[in-house]
Amino acid sequence: MYENIDNLKELLNSPRKIVITTHRGPDGDAMGSSLGLYHFLIQLGHSVNVITPNEYANFLHWLPGNEFVINYEKNPHKAEEISNNSDLIILLDLNNIDRLSSFSNCVSNSNAIKILIDHHQDPDNNIAKYIFSNVTACSTAEIVYEIIHKMDMNKYMNKNIAECLYTGIMTDTGSFKFASTNFNTHKIISELILAGANNSKIHDLVYDSISAERIKLLGYCLNEKLLLYPKNNAAIISLNAQELEKFKFKSGDTEGFVNYPLSIEGINFAAFIAEKEGLVKLSLRSKGDIKVNEIAKKYFNGGGHINAAGGISDFSVNETIKLIEKIIINGLK
Ligand code: 5GP
Ligand code: MN
């Protein structure tokens, strides 16, 4: 897991040009771990750029360092030039290069040494020279914390790093409630609060700063779009492009919607389908031993974790609902 820690320490011993990147549609963990690592590395005297494949949700724009993030889709030439001239590329919160979407060629073609830090199952070993993979970690932000700790560099921990890593851990654990949350998670969180992360401020900025349209869209999903299959302990919510447009959809607006059906007694599988950017995207969540990453891989060119996965459907929204109904009826385990 951390057998390459000395190699990493050695690499970071002299000033490097470093690119940090993460998966398409960056979530709280992707941005929290990327910017947390950024604030750590700049203190060591490296020249660091965070490049995301595309844009991310507004509720993450308060993160310290947000103003320096380069969006590949908006600034492809700048992103390519920086990547081609970098010594190290650190890939965070992904297990497959395809998760970088259109930025993946640029990263693959760069001669930089690649380092992967991730908590997804089955990381692709060809993706990086040094791999820090811990599939039991609740988040990539947790692994970034551990790496700083294992390199004996805790003295560099500061408020910026703490706020970013706190956000990554908080969002990937559903506010410390998923099964991946354990005593170590809380131990790290207490260290981050000690280092200056203002926990109630962060919860407010991430969860209680949303637009009126977003909360209405959630109401619409729950009131009018929730399909329940009580005999099969399952639920599906779907939104087509017209519905998203009606509620002035912005990136990140539907994040977390998939979790709501799991609050219903007896429901232990939820699928959320949304037609975005011309693609039919899926989020799958489960409780217990229903392996949604296997379902995502088998039917939707996707992947993820045992209880949280995603992918893309080759079919229309309605056809995708029918397919998921079939999967549900055939048995989810
Ligand atoms: P979400 O449903 O929040 O988009 O994603 C949940 C989990 O599934 C995340 O851990 C994410 O990495 C993974 N995931 C989501 N979409 C895809 C996809 O298209 N391909 C793969 N391989 N994983 C995905
Ligand atoms: Mn993650």
mmCIF file of C-alpha atoms and ligand atoms in Angstrom:
data_model
loop_
_atom_site.group_PDB
_atom_site.id
_atom_site.type_symbol
_atom_site.label_atom_id
_atom_site.label_comp_id
_atom_site.label_asym_id
_atom_site.label_seq_id
_atom_site.Cartn_x
_atom_site.Cartn_y
_atom_site.Cartn_z
ATOM 1 C CA MET A 1 0.000 0.000 0.000
ATOM 2 C CA TYR A 2 2.693 2.488 1.049
ATOM 3 C CA GLU A 3 5.736 0.515 -0.127
ATOM 4 C CA ASN A 4 6.718 3.305 -2.542
ATOM 5 C CA ILE A 5 6.671 6.008 0.101
ATOM 6 C CA ASP A 6 10.479 6.375 0.100
ATOM 7 C CA ASN A 7 10.536 6.680 -3.693
ATOM 8 C CA LEU A 8 7.929 9.418 -3.478
ATOM 9 C CA LYS A 9 9.861 11.212 -0.741
ATOM 10 C CA GLU A 10 12.984 11.009 -2.881
ATOM 11 C CA LEU A 11 11.144 12.389 -5.929
ATOM 12 C CA LEU A 12 9.854 15.300 -3.870
ATOM 13 C CA ASN A 13 13.310 16.076 -2.507
ATOM 14 C CA SER A 14 14.156 18.571 -5.244
ATOM 15 C CA PRO A 15 11.877 21.133 -6.921
ATOM 16 C CA ARG A 16 9.665 19.578 -9.606
ATOM 17 C CA LYS A 17 7.093 20.698 -12.097
ATOM 18 C CA ILE A 18 4.032 18.792 -10.932
ATOM 19 C CA VAL A 19 0.576 18.320 -12.432
ATOM 20 C CA ILE A 20 -2.228 17.036 -10.221
ATOM 21 C CA THR A 21 -5.270 15.696 -12.012
ATOM 22 C CA THR A 22 -8.431 13.773 -11.200
ATOM 23 C CA HIS A 23 -11.498 12.163 -12.748
ATOM 24 C CA ARG A 24 -14.046 13.792 -15.028
ATOM 25 C CA GLY A 25 -16.947 15.399 -13.174
ATOM 26 C CA PRO A 26 -14.761 15.976 -10.115
ATOM 27 C CA ASP A 27 -16.625 15.489 -6.838
ATOM 28 C CA GLY A 28 -15.757 16.637 -3.323
ATOM 29 C CA ASP A 29 -13.118 13.961 -2.844
ATOM 30 C CA ALA A 30 -11.539 14.564 -6.258
ATOM 31 C CA MET A 31 -11.215 18.324 -5.634
ATOM 32 C CA GLY A 32 -10.509 18.048 -1.899
ATOM 33 C CA SER A 33 -7.673 15.562 -2.374
ATOM 34 C CA SER A 34 -6.269 17.444 -5.402
ATOM 35 C CA LEU A 35 -6.239 20.861 -3.732
ATOM 36 C CA GLY A 36 -5.124 19.415 -0.373
ATOM 37 C CA LEU A 37 -2.131 17.856 -2.113
ATOM 38 C CA TYR A 38 -1.553 21.116 -4.011
ATOM 39 C CA HIS A 39 -1.297 23.127 -0.772
ATOM 40 C CA PHE A 40 1.109 20.559 0.640
ATOM 41 C CA LEU A 41 3.389 20.421 -2.413
ATOM 42 C CA ILE A 42 3.713 24.182 -2.940
ATOM 43 C CA GLN A 43 5.177 24.448 0.549
ATOM 44 C CA LEU A 44 7.961 22.064 -0.502
ATOM 45 C CA GLY A 45 8.924 24.513 -3.253
ATOM 46 C CA HIS A 46 7.452 22.655 -6.224
ATOM 47 C CA SER A 47 5.722 24.322 -9.124
ATOM 48 C CA VAL A 48 2.239 22.777 -9.033
ATOM 49 C CA ASN A 49 -0.812 22.944 -11.310
ATOM 50 C CA VAL A 50 -4.168 21.263 -10.744
ATOM 51 C CA ILE A 51 -5.845 20.348 -14.043
ATOM 52 C CA THR A 52 -9.385 18.943 -14.119
ATOM 53 C CA PRO A 53 -10.819 17.267 -17.258
ATOM 54 C CA ASN A 54 -13.923 19.470 -17.030
ATOM 55 C CA GLU A 55 -15.842 21.771 -14.711
ATOM 56 C CA TYR A 56 -17.079 20.903 -11.240
ATOM 57 C CA ALA A 57 -19.921 21.900 -8.951
ATOM 58 C CA ASN A 58 -20.257 25.463 -7.634
ATOM 59 C CA PHE A 59 -20.496 24.238 -4.043
ATOM 60 C CA LEU A 60 -16.806 23.294 -4.294
ATOM 61 C CA HIS A 61 -15.638 26.653 -5.655
ATOM 62 C CA TRP A 62 -14.939 28.031 -2.166
ATOM 63 C CA LEU A 63 -12.114 25.495 -1.718
ATOM 64 C CA PRO A 64 -8.792 27.270 -1.147
ATOM 65 C CA GLY A 65 -6.807 27.197 -4.401
ATOM 66 C CA ASN A 66 -9.925 26.933 -6.597
ATOM 67 C CA GLU A 67 -8.845 30.062 -8.503
ATOM 68 C CA PHE A 68 -5.697 28.298 -9.786
ATOM 69 C CA VAL A 69 -7.448 25.196 -11.140
ATOM 70 C CA ILE A 70 -7.160 24.769 -14.915
ATOM 71 C CA ASN A 71 -10.149 23.238 -16.696
ATOM 72 C CA TYR A 72 -8.856 21.149 -19.635
ATOM 73 C CA GLU A 73 -12.096 21.517 -21.607
ATOM 74 C CA LYS A 74 -11.951 25.309 -21.335
ATOM 75 C CA ASN A 75 -8.173 25.677 -21.706
ATOM 76 C CA PRO A 76 -6.884 22.656 -23.654
ATOM 77 C CA HIS A 77 -3.729 24.310 -25.023
ATOM 78 C CA LYS A 78 -2.568 25.644 -21.679
ATOM 79 C CA ALA A 79 -3.312 22.293 -20.006
ATOM 80 C CA GLU A 80 -1.417 20.403 -22.721
ATOM 81 C CA GLU A 81 1.608 22.676 -22.549
ATOM 82 C CA ILE A 82 1.831 22.388 -18.759
ATOM 83 C CA SER A 83 1.387 18.584 -18.860
ATOM 84 C CA ASN A 84 4.001 18.126 -21.597
ATOM 85 C CA ASN A 85 6.531 20.151 -19.604
ATOM 86 C CA SER A 86 5.876 18.495 -16.256
ATOM 87 C CA ASP A 87 8.225 16.150 -14.363
ATOM 88 C CA LEU A 88 5.500 14.422 -12.349
ATOM 89 C CA ILE A 89 1.815 13.826 -12.966
ATOM 90 C CA ILE A 90 -0.145 12.767 -9.902
ATOM 91 C CA LEU A 91 -3.482 11.085 -10.675
ATOM 92 C CA LEU A 92 -6.025 11.175 -7.870
ATOM 93 C CA ASP A 93 -9.287 9.345 -7.167
ATOM 94 C CA LEU A 94 -9.374 7.231 -10.351
ATOM 95 C CA ASN A 95 -8.402 3.670 -11.224
ATOM 96 C CA ASN A 96 -8.410 3.894 -15.004
ATOM 97 C CA ILE A 97 -6.961 6.498 -17.387
ATOM 98 C CA ASP A 98 -10.288 6.652 -19.281
ATOM 99 C CA ARG A 99 -11.735 8.486 -16.271
ATOM 100 C CA LEU A 100 -9.786 11.543 -17.518
ATOM 101 C CA SER A 101 -11.930 11.445 -20.706
ATOM 102 C CA SER A 102 -10.532 13.860 -23.325
ATOM 103 C CA PHE A 103 -7.530 14.799 -21.117
ATOM 104 C CA SER A 104 -6.332 11.152 -21.024
ATOM 105 C CA ASN A 105 -4.307 11.237 -24.288
ATOM 106 C CA CYS A 106 -2.370 14.241 -23.113
ATOM 107 C CA VAL A 107 -1.489 12.519 -19.822
ATOM 108 C CA SER A 108 -0.631 9.206 -21.528
ATOM 109 C CA ASN A 109 1.650 10.959 -24.029
ATOM 110 C CA SER A 110 3.525 13.002 -21.449
ATOM 111 C CA ASN A 111 6.971 11.695 -20.422
ATOM 112 C CA ALA A 112 6.394 12.747 -16.836
ATOM 113 C CA ILE A 113 6.665 10.142 -14.080
ATOM 114 C CA LYS A 114 3.096 9.172 -13.126
ATOM 115 C CA ILE A 115 1.922 8.556 -9.593
ATOM 116 C CA LEU A 116 -1.517 7.205 -8.728
ATOM 117 C CA ILE A 117 -3.246 7.802 -5.390
ATOM 118 C CA ASP A 118 -6.656 6.127 -5.219
ATOM 119 C CA HIS A 119 -9.177 4.096 -3.241
ATOM 120 C CA HIS A 120 -11.154 2.368 -6.052
ATOM 121 C CA GLN A 121 -11.094 -1.401 -6.626
ATOM 122 C CA ASP A 122 -8.731 -2.888 -9.234
ATOM 123 C CA PRO A 123 -6.500 0.025 -10.189
ATOM 124 C CA ASP A 124 -4.944 -0.370 -13.643
ATOM 125 C CA ASN A 125 -1.279 -1.144 -12.917
ATOM 126 C CA ASN A 126 -0.103 0.306 -16.228
ATOM 127 C CA ILE A 127 -1.409 3.752 -15.400
ATOM 128 C CA ALA A 128 1.500 4.885 -13.174
ATOM 129 C CA LYS A 129 5.035 4.037 -12.067
ATOM 130 C CA TYR A 130 4.170 4.425 -8.400
ATOM 131 C CA ILE A 131 0.758 3.371 -7.130
ATOM 132 C CA PHE A 132 -0.688 4.219 -3.730
ATOM 133 C CA SER A 133 -3.899 2.228 -3.668
ATOM 134 C CA ASN A 134 -5.947 1.542 -0.577
ATOM 135 C CA VAL A 135 -9.381 0.160 -1.375
ATOM 136 C CA THR A 136 -10.384 0.212 2.278
ATOM 137 C CA ALA A 137 -9.744 3.961 2.571
ATOM 138 C CA CYS A 138 -12.964 5.965 2.809
ATOM 139 C CA SER A 139 -11.622 8.556 0.372
ATOM 140 C CA THR A 140 -8.589 9.584 -1.630
ATOM 141 C CA ALA A 141 -8.280 12.560 0.729
ATOM 142 C CA GLU A 142 -7.672 10.085 3.564
ATOM 143 C CA ILE A 143 -4.791 8.502 1.590
ATOM 144 C CA VAL A 144 -3.282 11.941 0.884
ATOM 145 C CA TYR A 145 -3.350 12.581 4.644
ATOM 146 C CA GLU A 146 -1.697 9.185 5.302
ATOM 147 C CA ILE A 147 1.003 9.842 2.688
ATOM 148 C CA ILE A 148 1.914 13.193 4.278
ATOM 149 C CA HIS A 149 1.986 11.448 7.646
ATOM 150 C CA LYS A 150 4.070 8.489 6.430
ATOM 151 C CA MET A 151 6.613 10.839 4.829
ATOM 152 C CA ASP A 152 7.030 12.419 8.314
ATOM 153 C CA MET A 153 5.932 15.760 6.919
ATOM 154 C CA ASN A 154 3.096 16.576 9.326
ATOM 155 C CA LYS A 155 4.741 19.886 10.093
ATOM 156 C CA TYR A 156 3.486 21.124 6.704
ATOM 157 C CA MET A 157 -0.166 20.523 7.624
ATOM 158 C CA ASN A 158 -2.020 23.838 7.538
ATOM 159 C CA LYS A 159 -5.542 25.247 7.392
ATOM 160 C CA ASN A 160 -5.755 25.095 3.591
ATOM 161 C CA ILE A 161 -4.719 21.443 3.418
ATOM 162 C CA ALA A 162 -7.000 20.621 6.350
ATOM 163 C CA GLU A 163 -10.080 22.278 4.793
ATOM 164 C CA CYS A 164 -9.547 20.517 1.473
ATOM 165 C CA LEU A 165 -8.947 17.051 2.962
ATOM 166 C CA TYR A 166 -11.865 17.492 5.378
ATOM 167 C CA THR A 167 -14.131 18.210 2.390
ATOM 168 C CA GLY A 168 -12.900 15.101 0.546
ATOM 169 C CA ILE A 169 -13.494 12.825 3.530
ATOM 170 C CA MET A 170 -16.833 14.411 4.430
ATOM 171 C CA THR A 171 -18.303 14.124 0.925
ATOM 172 C CA ASP A 172 -17.036 10.589 0.168
ATOM 173 C CA THR A 173 -18.354 9.220 3.483
ATOM 174 C CA GLY A 174 -21.804 10.850 3.166
ATOM 175 C CA SER A 175 -20.874 13.025 6.169
ATOM 176 C CA PHE A 176 -19.176 10.193 8.072
ATOM 177 C CA LYS A 177 -22.042 7.693 7.823
ATOM 178 C CA PHE A 178 -21.036 5.164 5.142
ATOM 179 C CA ALA A 179 -19.599 1.787 6.146
ATOM 180 C CA SER A 180 -16.152 2.975 5.019
ATOM 181 C CA THR A 181 -16.071 5.362 7.997
ATOM 182 C CA ASN A 182 -14.089 3.973 10.907
ATOM 183 C CA PHE A 183 -12.113 5.119 13.941
ATOM 184 C CA ASN A 184 -9.171 6.079 11.729
ATOM 185 C CA THR A 185 -11.436 8.350 9.679
ATOM 186 C CA HIS A 186 -12.524 10.157 12.832
ATOM 187 C CA LYS A 187 -8.929 10.266 14.096
ATOM 188 C CA ILE A 188 -7.827 11.976 10.872
ATOM 189 C CA ILE A 189 -10.827 14.323 11.012
ATOM 190 C CA SER A 190 -9.902 15.370 14.538
ATOM 191 C CA GLU A 191 -6.353 16.146 13.330
ATOM 192 C CA LEU A 192 -7.772 18.199 10.466
ATOM 193 C CA ILE A 193 -10.009 20.192 12.827
ATOM 194 C CA LEU A 194 -6.965 20.747 15.034
ATOM 195 C CA ALA A 195 -5.088 22.030 11.978
ATOM 196 C CA GLY A 196 -7.788 24.634 11.348
ATOM 197 C CA ALA A 197 -10.589 22.994 9.345
ATOM 198 C CA ASN A 198 -13.794 24.683 10.490
ATOM 199 C CA ASN A 199 -16.177 21.730 10.322
ATOM 200 C CA SER A 200 -19.517 23.526 10.626
ATOM 201 C CA LYS A 201 -18.437 26.170 8.078
ATOM 202 C CA ILE A 202 -17.461 23.435 5.603
ATOM 203 C CA HIS A 203 -20.777 21.554 6.034
ATOM 204 C CA ASP A 204 -22.608 24.833 5.471
ATOM 205 C CA LEU A 205 -20.600 25.732 2.344
ATOM 206 C CA VAL A 206 -21.024 22.300 0.762
ATOM 207 C CA TYR A 207 -24.534 21.253 1.790
ATOM 208 C CA ASP A 208 -26.408 24.412 2.729
ATOM 209 C CA SER A 209 -25.410 26.773 -0.068
ATOM 210 C CA ILE A 210 -27.417 25.343 -2.925
ATOM 211 C CA SER A 211 -29.678 27.132 -5.410
ATOM 212 C CA ALA A 212 -33.470 27.238 -5.095
ATOM 213 C CA GLU A 213 -33.668 25.442 -8.478
ATOM 214 C CA ARG A 214 -31.607 22.578 -7.120
ATOM 215 C CA ILE A 215 -33.829 22.027 -4.100
ATOM 216 C CA LYS A 216 -36.929 22.199 -6.346
ATOM 217 C CA LEU A 217 -35.348 19.657 -8.693
ATOM 218 C CA LEU A 218 -34.801 17.356 -5.714
ATOM 219 C CA GLY A 219 -38.446 17.813 -4.709
ATOM 220 C CA TYR A 220 -39.541 17.001 -8.261
ATOM 221 C CA CYS A 221 -37.390 13.840 -8.313
ATOM 222 C CA LEU A 222 -38.763 12.569 -5.015
ATOM 223 C CA ASN A 223 -42.379 13.556 -5.596
ATOM 224 C CA GLU A 224 -42.820 12.725 -9.263
ATOM 225 C CA LYS A 225 -39.939 10.639 -10.517
ATOM 226 C CA LEU A 226 -39.357 8.015 -7.843
ATOM 227 C CA LEU A 227 -40.045 4.468 -9.048
ATOM 228 C CA LEU A 228 -40.256 2.006 -6.180
ATOM 229 C CA TYR A 229 -39.934 -1.776 -6.365
ATOM 230 C CA PRO A 230 -40.622 -2.707 -2.720
ATOM 231 C CA LYS A 231 -40.639 -6.470 -3.378
ATOM 232 C CA ASN A 232 -37.148 -6.160 -4.804
ATOM 233 C CA ASN A 233 -35.977 -3.548 -2.267
ATOM 234 C CA ALA A 234 -35.064 -1.247 -5.129
ATOM 235 C CA ALA A 235 -35.721 2.246 -6.469
ATOM 236 C CA ILE A 236 -35.017 4.210 -9.649
ATOM 237 C CA ILE A 237 -35.070 7.970 -10.302
ATOM 238 C CA SER A 238 -34.555 9.352 -13.796
ATOM 239 C CA LEU A 239 -34.317 12.773 -15.424
ATOM 240 C CA ASN A 240 -34.210 13.524 -19.130
ATOM 241 C CA ALA A 241 -32.527 16.530 -20.740
ATOM 242 C CA GLN A 242 -35.758 18.571 -20.936
ATOM 243 C CA GLU A 243 -36.428 18.120 -17.228
ATOM 244 C CA LEU A 244 -32.886 19.175 -16.335
ATOM 245 C CA GLU A 245 -33.194 22.228 -18.553
ATOM 246 C CA LYS A 246 -36.496 23.182 -16.917
ATOM 247 C CA PHE A 247 -34.729 23.346 -13.543
ATOM 248 C CA LYS A 248 -31.717 25.271 -14.986
ATOM 249 C CA PHE A 249 -29.390 22.340 -14.285
ATOM 250 C CA LYS A 250 -25.780 23.177 -13.448
ATOM 251 C CA SER A 251 -22.885 20.775 -12.914
ATOM 252 C CA GLY A 252 -23.189 19.068 -9.534
ATOM 253 C CA ASP A 253 -26.885 19.896 -9.060
ATOM 254 C CA THR A 254 -27.976 16.252 -8.900
ATOM 255 C CA GLU A 255 -25.054 15.050 -6.793
ATOM 256 C CA GLY A 256 -26.319 13.000 -3.869
ATOM 257 C CA PHE A 257 -29.866 12.570 -5.248
ATOM 258 C CA VAL A 258 -29.199 8.839 -5.703
ATOM 259 C CA ASN A 259 -28.810 8.418 -1.947
ATOM 260 C CA TYR A 260 -32.330 9.577 -1.016
ATOM 261 C CA PRO A 261 -34.215 6.344 -1.866
ATOM 262 C CA LEU A 262 -31.838 4.440 0.428
ATOM 263 C CA SER A 263 -33.384 6.337 3.350
ATOM 264 C CA ILE A 264 -36.649 4.481 2.711
ATOM 265 C CA GLU A 265 -37.061 1.476 4.966
ATOM 266 C CA GLY A 266 -36.317 -1.740 3.082
ATOM 267 C CA ILE A 267 -34.686 -0.090 0.051
ATOM 268 C CA ASN A 268 -31.112 -1.237 -0.451
ATOM 269 C CA PHE A 269 -30.530 -0.514 -4.132
ATOM 270 C CA ALA A 270 -30.965 2.840 -5.880
ATOM 271 C CA ALA A 271 -30.289 3.923 -9.436
ATOM 272 C CA PHE A 272 -30.248 7.525 -10.609
ATOM 273 C CA ILE A 273 -30.333 8.103 -14.375
ATOM 274 C CA ALA A 274 -29.741 11.507 -15.968
ATOM 275 C CA GLU A 275 -29.361 12.606 -19.574
ATOM 276 C CA LYS A 276 -26.440 15.036 -19.486
ATOM 277 C CA GLU A 277 -24.292 16.401 -22.308
ATOM 278 C CA GLY A 278 -25.970 14.006 -24.733
ATOM 279 C CA LEU A 279 -25.116 10.956 -22.608
ATOM 280 C CA VAL A 280 -27.314 8.826 -20.378
ATOM 281 C CA LYS A 281 -25.348 8.685 -17.124
ATOM 282 C CA LEU A 282 -25.995 6.438 -14.187
ATOM 283 C CA SER A 283 -25.256 6.519 -10.497
ATOM 284 C CA LEU A 284 -25.822 3.328 -8.539
ATOM 285 C CA ARG A 285 -25.857 2.940 -4.752
ATOM 286 C CA SER A 286 -26.506 -0.016 -2.478
ATOM 287 C CA LYS A 287 -26.402 -1.208 1.072
ATOM 288 C CA GLY A 288 -24.774 -4.456 2.176
ATOM 289 C CA ASP A 289 -23.452 -7.005 -0.284
ATOM 290 C CA ILE A 290 -25.111 -5.815 -3.508
ATOM 291 C CA LYS A 291 -22.062 -5.082 -5.652
ATOM 292 C CA VAL A 292 -23.087 -2.102 -7.773
ATOM 293 C CA ASN A 293 -19.572 -1.750 -9.227
ATOM 294 C CA GLU A 294 -20.080 -5.149 -10.918
ATOM 295 C CA ILE A 295 -23.479 -4.070 -12.275
ATOM 296 C CA ALA A 296 -21.956 -0.799 -13.545
ATOM 297 C CA LYS A 297 -19.117 -2.705 -15.225
ATOM 298 C CA LYS A 298 -21.310 -5.414 -16.766
ATOM 299 C CA TYR A 299 -24.093 -3.225 -18.167
ATOM 300 C CA PHE A 300 -22.902 0.397 -18.236
ATOM 301 C CA ASN A 301 -19.183 0.555 -19.193
ATOM 302 C CA GLY A 302 -18.525 1.824 -15.694
ATOM 303 C CA GLY A 303 -17.206 0.907 -12.293
ATOM 304 C CA GLY A 304 -16.655 2.296 -8.818
ATOM 305 C CA HIS A 305 -16.943 0.879 -5.327
ATOM 306 C CA ILE A 306 -19.038 -2.034 -4.007
ATOM 307 C CA ASN A 307 -21.776 0.301 -2.683
ATOM 308 C CA ALA A 308 -21.270 3.334 -4.969
ATOM 309 C CA ALA A 309 -20.664 3.123 -8.694
ATOM 310 C CA GLY A 310 -21.501 4.773 -11.967
ATOM 311 C CA GLY A 311 -21.405 4.409 -15.704
ATOM 312 C CA ILE A 312 -22.931 5.338 -19.040
ATOM 313 C CA SER A 313 -25.849 3.657 -20.790
ATOM 314 C CA ASP A 314 -25.944 2.944 -24.532
ATOM 315 C CA PHE A 315 -29.744 3.345 -24.429
ATOM 316 C CA SER A 316 -32.306 6.115 -23.976
ATOM 317 C CA VAL A 317 -33.455 7.087 -20.478
ATOM 318 C CA ASN A 318 -36.644 5.025 -20.805
ATOM 319 C CA GLU A 319 -34.843 2.004 -22.241
ATOM 320 C CA THR A 320 -32.300 2.268 -19.425
ATOM 321 C CA ILE A 321 -35.121 2.185 -16.859
ATOM 322 C CA LYS A 322 -36.429 -1.005 -18.520
ATOM 323 C CA LEU A 323 -32.938 -2.545 -18.437
ATOM 324 C CA ILE A 324 -32.487 -1.734 -14.740
ATOM 325 C CA GLU A 325 -35.949 -3.149 -13.996
ATOM 326 C CA LYS A 326 -34.799 -6.392 -15.651
ATOM 327 C CA ILE A 327 -31.581 -6.400 -13.620
ATOM 328 C CA ILE A 328 -33.587 -5.799 -10.431
ATOM 329 C CA ILE A 329 -36.094 -8.566 -11.198
ATOM 330 C CA ASN A 330 -33.346 -11.047 -12.111
ATOM 331 C CA GLY A 331 -31.804 -10.498 -8.667
ATOM 332 C CA LEU A 332 -29.214 -7.948 -7.662
ATOM 333 C CA LYS A 333 -26.811 -10.315 -5.920
HETATM 334 P P1 5GP B 1 -21.164 8.939 -8.954
HETATM 335 O O1 5GP B 1 -22.381 8.116 -8.969
HETATM 336 O O2 5GP B 1 -21.084 9.788 -7.720
HETATM 337 O O3 5GP B 1 -20.927 9.691 -10.222
HETATM 338 O O4 5GP B 1 -19.955 7.939 -8.857
HETATM 339 C C1 5GP B 1 -19.888 6.971 -7.853
HETATM 340 C C2 5GP B 1 -18.637 6.164 -7.998
HETATM 341 O O5 5GP B 1 -18.644 5.477 -9.237
HETATM 342 C C3 5GP B 1 -17.382 6.991 -7.965
HETATM 343 O O6 5GP B 1 -16.486 6.337 -7.103
HETATM 344 C C4 5GP B 1 -16.872 6.995 -9.364
HETATM 345 O O7 5GP B 1 -15.486 6.917 -9.369
HETATM 346 C C5 5GP B 1 -17.498 5.784 -10.010
HETATM 347 N N1 5GP B 1 -17.951 6.115 -11.364
HETATM 348 C C6 5GP B 1 -18.914 6.993 -11.710
HETATM 349 N N2 5GP B 1 -19.058 7.056 -13.051
HETATM 350 C C7 5GP B 1 -18.175 6.181 -13.573
HETATM 351 C C8 5GP B 1 -17.816 5.796 -14.912
HETATM 352 O O8 5GP B 1 -18.376 6.271 -15.916
HETATM 353 N N3 5GP B 1 -16.817 4.870 -15.041
HETATM 354 C C9 5GP B 1 -16.189 4.321 -13.953
HETATM 355 N N4 5GP B 1 -15.230 3.413 -14.171
HETATM 356 N N5 5GP B 1 -16.501 4.665 -12.702
HETATM 357 C C10 5GP B 1 -17.464 5.575 -12.492
HETATM 358 MN MN MN B 2 -13.240 9.195 -3.928
#
